[in-house]
PDB file of N, CA and C in Angstrom:
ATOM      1  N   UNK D  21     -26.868  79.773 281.127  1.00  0.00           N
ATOM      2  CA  UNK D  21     -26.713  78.512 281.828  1.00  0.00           C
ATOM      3  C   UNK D  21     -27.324  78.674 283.214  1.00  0.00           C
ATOM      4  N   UNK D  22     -28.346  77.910 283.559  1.00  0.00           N
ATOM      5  CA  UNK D  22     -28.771  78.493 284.796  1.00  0.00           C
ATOM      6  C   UNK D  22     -28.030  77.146 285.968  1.00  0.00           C
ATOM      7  N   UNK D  23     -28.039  77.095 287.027  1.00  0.00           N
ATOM      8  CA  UNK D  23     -27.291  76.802 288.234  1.00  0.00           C
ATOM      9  C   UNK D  23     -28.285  76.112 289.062  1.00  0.00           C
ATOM     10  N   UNK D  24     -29.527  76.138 289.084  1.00  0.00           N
ATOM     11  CA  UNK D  24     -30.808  76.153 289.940  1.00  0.00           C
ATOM     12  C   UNK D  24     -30.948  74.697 289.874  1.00  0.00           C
ATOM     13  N   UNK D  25     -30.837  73.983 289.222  1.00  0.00           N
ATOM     14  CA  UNK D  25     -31.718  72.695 288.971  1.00  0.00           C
ATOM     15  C   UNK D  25     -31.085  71.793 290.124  1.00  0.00           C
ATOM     16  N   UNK D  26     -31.575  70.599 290.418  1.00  0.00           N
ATOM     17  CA  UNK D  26     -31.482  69.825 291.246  1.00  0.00           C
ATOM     18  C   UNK D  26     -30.474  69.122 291.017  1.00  0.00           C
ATOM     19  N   UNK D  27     -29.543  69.277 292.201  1.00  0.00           N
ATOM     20  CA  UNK D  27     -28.383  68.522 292.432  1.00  0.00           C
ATOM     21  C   UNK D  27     -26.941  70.104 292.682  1.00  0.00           C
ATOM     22  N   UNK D  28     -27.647  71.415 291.849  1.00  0.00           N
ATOM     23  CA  UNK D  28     -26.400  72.031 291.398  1.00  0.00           C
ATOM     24  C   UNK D  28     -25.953  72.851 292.337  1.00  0.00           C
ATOM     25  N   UNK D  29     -26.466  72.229 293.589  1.00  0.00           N
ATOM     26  CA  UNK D  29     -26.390  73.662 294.878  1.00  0.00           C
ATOM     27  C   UNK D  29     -24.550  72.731 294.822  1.00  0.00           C
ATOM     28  N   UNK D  30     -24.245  71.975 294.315  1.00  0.00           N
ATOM     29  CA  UNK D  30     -23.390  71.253 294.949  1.00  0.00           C
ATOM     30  C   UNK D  30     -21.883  72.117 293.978  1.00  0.00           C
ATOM     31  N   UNK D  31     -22.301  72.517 292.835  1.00  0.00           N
ATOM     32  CA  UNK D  31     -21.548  73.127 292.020  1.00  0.00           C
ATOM     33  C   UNK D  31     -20.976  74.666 292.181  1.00  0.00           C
ATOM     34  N   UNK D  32     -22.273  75.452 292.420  1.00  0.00           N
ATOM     35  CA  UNK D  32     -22.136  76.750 293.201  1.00  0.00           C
ATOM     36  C   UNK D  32     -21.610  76.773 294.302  1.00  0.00           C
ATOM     37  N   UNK D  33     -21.341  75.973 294.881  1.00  0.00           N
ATOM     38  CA  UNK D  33     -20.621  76.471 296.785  1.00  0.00           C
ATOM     39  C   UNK D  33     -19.506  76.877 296.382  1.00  0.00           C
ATOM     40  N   UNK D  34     -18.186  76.484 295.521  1.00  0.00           N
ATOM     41  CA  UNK D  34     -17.108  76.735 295.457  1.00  0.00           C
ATOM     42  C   UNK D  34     -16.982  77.905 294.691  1.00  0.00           C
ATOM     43  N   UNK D  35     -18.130  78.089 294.041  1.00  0.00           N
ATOM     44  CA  UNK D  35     -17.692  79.426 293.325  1.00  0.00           C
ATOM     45  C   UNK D  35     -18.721  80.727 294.340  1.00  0.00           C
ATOM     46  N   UNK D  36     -19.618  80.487 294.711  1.00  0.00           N
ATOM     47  CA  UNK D  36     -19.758  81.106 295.943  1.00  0.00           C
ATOM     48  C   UNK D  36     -18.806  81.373 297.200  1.00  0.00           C
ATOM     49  N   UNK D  37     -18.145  80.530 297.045  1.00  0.00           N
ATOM     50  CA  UNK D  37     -16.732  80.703 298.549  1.00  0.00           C
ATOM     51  C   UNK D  37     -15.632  81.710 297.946  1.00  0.00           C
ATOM     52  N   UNK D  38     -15.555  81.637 296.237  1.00  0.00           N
ATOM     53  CA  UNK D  38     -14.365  81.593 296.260  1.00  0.00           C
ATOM     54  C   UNK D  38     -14.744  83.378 295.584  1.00  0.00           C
ATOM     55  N   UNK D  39     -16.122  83.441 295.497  1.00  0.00           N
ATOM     56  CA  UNK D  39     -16.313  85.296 294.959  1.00  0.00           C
ATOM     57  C   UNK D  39     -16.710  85.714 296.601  1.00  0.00           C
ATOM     58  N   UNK D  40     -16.863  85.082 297.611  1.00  0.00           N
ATOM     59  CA  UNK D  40     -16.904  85.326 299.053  1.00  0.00           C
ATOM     60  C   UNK D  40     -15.647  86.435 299.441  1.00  0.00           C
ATOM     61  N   UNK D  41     -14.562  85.702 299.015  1.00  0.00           N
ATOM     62  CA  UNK D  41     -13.103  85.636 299.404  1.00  0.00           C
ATOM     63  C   UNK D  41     -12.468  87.054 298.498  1.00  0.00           C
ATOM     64  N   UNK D  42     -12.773  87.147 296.752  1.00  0.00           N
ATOM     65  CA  UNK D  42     -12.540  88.086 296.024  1.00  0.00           C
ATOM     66  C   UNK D  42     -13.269  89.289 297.029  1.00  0.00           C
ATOM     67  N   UNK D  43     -14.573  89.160 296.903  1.00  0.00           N
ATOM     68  CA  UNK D  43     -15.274  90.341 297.822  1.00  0.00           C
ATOM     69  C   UNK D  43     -14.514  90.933 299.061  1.00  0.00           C
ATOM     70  N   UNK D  44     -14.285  90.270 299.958  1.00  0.00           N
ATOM     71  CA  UNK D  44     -14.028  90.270 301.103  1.00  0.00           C
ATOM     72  C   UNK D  44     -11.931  91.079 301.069  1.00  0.00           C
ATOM     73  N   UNK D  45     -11.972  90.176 300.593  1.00  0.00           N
ATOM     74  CA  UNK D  45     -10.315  90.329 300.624  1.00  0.00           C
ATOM     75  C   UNK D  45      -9.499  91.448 298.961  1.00  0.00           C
ATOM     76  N   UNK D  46     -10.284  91.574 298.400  1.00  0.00           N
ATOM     77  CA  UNK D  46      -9.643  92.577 297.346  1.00  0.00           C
ATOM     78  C   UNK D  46     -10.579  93.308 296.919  1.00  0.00           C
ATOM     79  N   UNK D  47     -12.554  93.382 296.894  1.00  0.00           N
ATOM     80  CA  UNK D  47     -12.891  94.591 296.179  1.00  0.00           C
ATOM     81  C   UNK D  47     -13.607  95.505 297.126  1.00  0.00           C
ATOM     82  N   UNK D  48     -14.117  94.950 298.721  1.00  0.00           N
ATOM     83  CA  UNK D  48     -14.613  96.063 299.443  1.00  0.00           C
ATOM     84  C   UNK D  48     -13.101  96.649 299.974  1.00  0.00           C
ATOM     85  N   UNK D  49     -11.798  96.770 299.864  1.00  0.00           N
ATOM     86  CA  UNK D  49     -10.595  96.798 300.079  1.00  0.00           C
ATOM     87  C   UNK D  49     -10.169  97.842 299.425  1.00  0.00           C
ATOM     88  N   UNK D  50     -10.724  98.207 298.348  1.00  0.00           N
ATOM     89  CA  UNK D  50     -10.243  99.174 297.088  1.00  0.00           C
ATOM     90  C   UNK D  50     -11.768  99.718 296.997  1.00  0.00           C
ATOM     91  N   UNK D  51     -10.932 100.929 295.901  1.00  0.00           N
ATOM     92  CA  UNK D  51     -12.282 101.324 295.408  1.00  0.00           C
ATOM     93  C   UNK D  51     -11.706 101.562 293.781  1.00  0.00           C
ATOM     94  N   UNK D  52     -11.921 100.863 292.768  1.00  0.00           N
ATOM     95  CA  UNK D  52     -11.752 100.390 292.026  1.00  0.00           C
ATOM     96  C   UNK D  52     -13.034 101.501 290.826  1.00  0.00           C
ATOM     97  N   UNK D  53     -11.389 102.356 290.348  1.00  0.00           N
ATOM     98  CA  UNK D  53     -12.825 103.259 289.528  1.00  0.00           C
ATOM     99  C   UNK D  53     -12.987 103.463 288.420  1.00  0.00           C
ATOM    100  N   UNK D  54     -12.718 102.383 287.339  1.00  0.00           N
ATOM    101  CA  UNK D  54     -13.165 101.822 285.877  1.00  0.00           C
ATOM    102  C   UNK D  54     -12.770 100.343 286.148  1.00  0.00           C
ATOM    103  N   UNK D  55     -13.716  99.870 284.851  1.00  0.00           N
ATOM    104  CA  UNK D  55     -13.928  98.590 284.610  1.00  0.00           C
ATOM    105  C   UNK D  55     -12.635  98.342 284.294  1.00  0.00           C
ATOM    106  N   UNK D  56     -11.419  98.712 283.669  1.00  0.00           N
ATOM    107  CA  UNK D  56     -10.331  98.386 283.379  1.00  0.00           C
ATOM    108  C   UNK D  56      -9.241  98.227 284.262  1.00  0.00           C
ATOM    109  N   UNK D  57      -9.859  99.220 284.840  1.00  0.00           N
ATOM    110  CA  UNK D  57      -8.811  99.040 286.812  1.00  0.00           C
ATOM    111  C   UNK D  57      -9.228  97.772 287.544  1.00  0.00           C
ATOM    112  N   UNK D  58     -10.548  97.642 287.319  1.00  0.00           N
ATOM    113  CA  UNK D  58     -10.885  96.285 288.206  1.00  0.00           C
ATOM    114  C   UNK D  58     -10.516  95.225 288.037  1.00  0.00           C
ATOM    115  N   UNK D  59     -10.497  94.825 286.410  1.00  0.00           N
ATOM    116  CA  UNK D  59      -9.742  94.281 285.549  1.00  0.00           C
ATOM    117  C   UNK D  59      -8.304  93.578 285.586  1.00  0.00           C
ATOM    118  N   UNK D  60      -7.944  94.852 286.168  1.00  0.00           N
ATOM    119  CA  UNK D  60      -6.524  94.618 286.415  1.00  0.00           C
ATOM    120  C   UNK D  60      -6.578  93.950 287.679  1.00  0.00           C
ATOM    121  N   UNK D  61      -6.659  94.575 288.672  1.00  0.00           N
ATOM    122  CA  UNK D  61      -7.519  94.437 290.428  1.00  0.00           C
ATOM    123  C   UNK D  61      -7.231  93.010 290.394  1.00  0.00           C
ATOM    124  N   UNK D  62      -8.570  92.617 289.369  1.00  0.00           N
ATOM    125  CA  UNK D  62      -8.879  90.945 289.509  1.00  0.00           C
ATOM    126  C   UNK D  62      -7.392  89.953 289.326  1.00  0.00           C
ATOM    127  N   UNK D  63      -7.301  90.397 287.988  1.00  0.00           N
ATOM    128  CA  UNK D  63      -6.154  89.686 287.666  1.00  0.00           C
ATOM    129  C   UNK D  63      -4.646  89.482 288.609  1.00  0.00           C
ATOM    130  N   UNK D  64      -4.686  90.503 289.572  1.00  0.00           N
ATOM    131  CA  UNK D  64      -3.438  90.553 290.459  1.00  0.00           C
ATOM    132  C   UNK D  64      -3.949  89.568 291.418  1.00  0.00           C
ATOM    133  N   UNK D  65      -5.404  89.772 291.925  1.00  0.00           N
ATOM    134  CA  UNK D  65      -5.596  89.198 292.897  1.00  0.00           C
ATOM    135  C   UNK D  65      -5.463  87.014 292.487  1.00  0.00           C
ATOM    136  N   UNK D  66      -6.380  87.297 291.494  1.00  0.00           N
ATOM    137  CA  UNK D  66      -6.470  86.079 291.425  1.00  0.00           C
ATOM    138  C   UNK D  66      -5.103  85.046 291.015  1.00  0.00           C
ATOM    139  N   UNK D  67      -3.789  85.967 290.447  1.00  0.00           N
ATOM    140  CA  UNK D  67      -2.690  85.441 290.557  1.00  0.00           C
ATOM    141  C   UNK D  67      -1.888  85.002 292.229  1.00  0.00           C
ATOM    142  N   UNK D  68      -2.158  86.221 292.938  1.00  0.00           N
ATOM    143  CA  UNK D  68      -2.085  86.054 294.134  1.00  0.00           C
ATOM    144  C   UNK D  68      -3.185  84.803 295.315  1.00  0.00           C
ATOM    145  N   UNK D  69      -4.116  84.467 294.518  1.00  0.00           N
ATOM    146  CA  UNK D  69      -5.208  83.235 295.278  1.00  0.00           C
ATOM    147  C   UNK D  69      -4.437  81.965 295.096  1.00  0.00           C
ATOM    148  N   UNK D  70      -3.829  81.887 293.186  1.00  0.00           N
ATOM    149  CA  UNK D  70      -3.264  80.489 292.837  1.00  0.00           C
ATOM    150  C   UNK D  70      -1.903  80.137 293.170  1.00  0.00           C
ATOM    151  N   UNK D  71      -1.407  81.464 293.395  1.00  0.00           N
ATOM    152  CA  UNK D  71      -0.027  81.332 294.104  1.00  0.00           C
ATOM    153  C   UNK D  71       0.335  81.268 295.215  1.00  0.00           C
ATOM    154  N   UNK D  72       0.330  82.156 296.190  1.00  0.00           N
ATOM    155  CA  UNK D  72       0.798  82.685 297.479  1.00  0.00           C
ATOM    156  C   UNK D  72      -0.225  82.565 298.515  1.00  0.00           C
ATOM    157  N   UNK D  73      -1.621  83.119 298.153  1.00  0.00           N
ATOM    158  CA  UNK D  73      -2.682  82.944 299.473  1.00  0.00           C
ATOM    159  C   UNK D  73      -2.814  81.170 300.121  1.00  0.00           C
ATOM    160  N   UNK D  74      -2.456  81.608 301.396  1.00  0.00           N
ATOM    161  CA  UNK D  74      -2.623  80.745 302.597  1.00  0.00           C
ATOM    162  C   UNK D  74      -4.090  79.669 302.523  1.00  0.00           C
ATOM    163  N   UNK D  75      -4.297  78.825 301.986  1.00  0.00           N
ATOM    164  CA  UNK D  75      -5.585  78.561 302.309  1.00  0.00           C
ATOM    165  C   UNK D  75      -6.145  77.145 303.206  1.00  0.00           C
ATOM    166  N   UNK D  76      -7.343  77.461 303.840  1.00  0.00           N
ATOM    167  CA  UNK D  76      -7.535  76.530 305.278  1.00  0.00           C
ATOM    168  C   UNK D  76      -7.476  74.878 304.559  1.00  0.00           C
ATOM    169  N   UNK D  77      -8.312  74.608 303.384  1.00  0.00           N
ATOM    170  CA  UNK D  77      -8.500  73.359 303.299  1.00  0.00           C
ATOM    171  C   UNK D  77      -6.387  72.771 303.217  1.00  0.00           C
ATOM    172  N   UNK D  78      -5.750  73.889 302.730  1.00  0.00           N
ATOM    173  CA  UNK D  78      -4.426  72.896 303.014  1.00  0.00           C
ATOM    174  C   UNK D  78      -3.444  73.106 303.677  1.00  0.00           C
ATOM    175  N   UNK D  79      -4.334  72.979 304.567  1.00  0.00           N
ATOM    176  CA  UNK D  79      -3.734  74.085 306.161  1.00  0.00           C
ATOM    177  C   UNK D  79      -2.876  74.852 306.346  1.00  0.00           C
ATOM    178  N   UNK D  80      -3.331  75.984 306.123  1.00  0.00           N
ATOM    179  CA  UNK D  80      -2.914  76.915 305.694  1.00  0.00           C
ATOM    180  C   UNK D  80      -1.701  77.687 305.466  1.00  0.00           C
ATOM    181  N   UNK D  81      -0.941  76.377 304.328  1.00  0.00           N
ATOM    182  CA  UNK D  81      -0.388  76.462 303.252  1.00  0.00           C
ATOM    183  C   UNK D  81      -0.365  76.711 301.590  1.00  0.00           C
ATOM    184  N   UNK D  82       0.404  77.263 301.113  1.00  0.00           N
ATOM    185  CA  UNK D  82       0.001  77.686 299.799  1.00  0.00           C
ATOM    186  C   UNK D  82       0.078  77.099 298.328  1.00  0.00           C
ATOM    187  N   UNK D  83      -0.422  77.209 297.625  1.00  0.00           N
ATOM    188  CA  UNK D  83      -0.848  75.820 296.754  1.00  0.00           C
ATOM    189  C   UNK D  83       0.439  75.461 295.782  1.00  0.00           C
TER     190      UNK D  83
END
């Protein structure tokens, strides 16, 4: 599926912000040393994004 075509910069920002945020805040953080650990990694984190993390658009309250 490519992303490129005209109009789709509008689709990628949020998933660009939101592997911004994974990067930033849980994998330069760790050092994560099998694919199955990361795995896991992800899955904590991203329970922790839909639950508990603070975020600006709802001022920074949690969802």
């Amino acid at each position: 599926i490519s992303m490129d075509g005209k109009g789709r910069w509008v689709d990628n920002v949020f998933v660009e912000r939101l592997w911004r945020s994974v990067k930033y805040e849980d994998i330069y953080l760790r050092a994560y040393e099998t694919p199955a650990v990361l795995r896991t990694g992800f899955t904590h984190y991203f329970q922790f994004y839909n639950a508990q993390r603070r975020h600006q658009t709802l001022n920074r309250q949690t969802p």
